[in-house]
């Protein structure tokens, strides 16, 4: 029996490789946690907070995103936030997710690294009961100093078995990857996986630096790479995954319309592009919303759906056996849907 493309997009197993857990904090949970923890927030209602989600660029979003995270104080808060996301991921047939977290956003407010990591990690362990393999990636905030990143790494190392890698996020322009060359070299020596946001708003030079200086295994976003043919060739040749986030790019005005998104160009150039949600509570959609809206707007077809899901498994940091099992499940889903 042949099924509609939207049904196939929703039903196919997939991996999410670019989700900031603090960006999954829905306004309802922000208000609930604010009340539970006695934290004041400068919005009178959930509706008023949602109305403030009108962004013009990355920085206009980050200002609200960091303010929203201020309600997180206790280990249970981090668990509840992650669990709410993981339930949504399971409903979207996400069978593997590699979750970013921003410890400096919390340690700067006096919340301990243990509180953050233990709460998030417990939710990841419990996600197995829903059929979701979940892992954590610690992100350094690039608007802060190299020294602060080193301190953060030192605080996290006693919890080394609870995260699989490190990333680089926050304000991209003016904070090139080179600023974190030494921190990433140390993380590499420790055997951590490496990723970095690059080419979201920033130029192709930042993507080159993420690859050649930081030696990352994946590029988060990377959509500006199309401006540099030599870079496109490098990304294709080395099969460097790009964790693309279409609804995020739309909401942060990287593209004027979803129909203008370059995901098809990336796929046509042979890049290992993937679809991800970035900050779903702020950008109006989780994984399946991203797939459904992007396919509707750009006219991508069934073969692109298969490619994107297969890329997500290839690009994941799962061990080889797990990757094979994920791909088998993808093939079964496509065989069953005709
Ligand atoms: N889209 C994004 N870019 C950079 N840093 C982020 N932190 C959360 N979302 C981000
Ligand atoms: Zn991101």
Coordinates of C-alpha atoms in Angstrom, one line a residue, residues 41 81 126 140 150 171 178 202 224 263 265 282 297:
X41 CA 9.9 36.5 34.9
X81 CA 12.7 19.8 30.6
X126 CA 14.8 6.8 31.0
X140 CA 30.7 26.0 25.0
X150 CA 38.5 25.6 30.0
X171 CA 26.5 34.4 19.0
X178 CA 39.9 30.0 16.2
X202 CA 28.7 33.6 9.7
X224 CA 26.2 29.6 4.2
X263 CA 18.4 22.2 1.7
X265 CA 20.9 22.5 -3.2
X282 CA 10.9 29.0 20.1
X297 CA 7.5 24.5 0.9

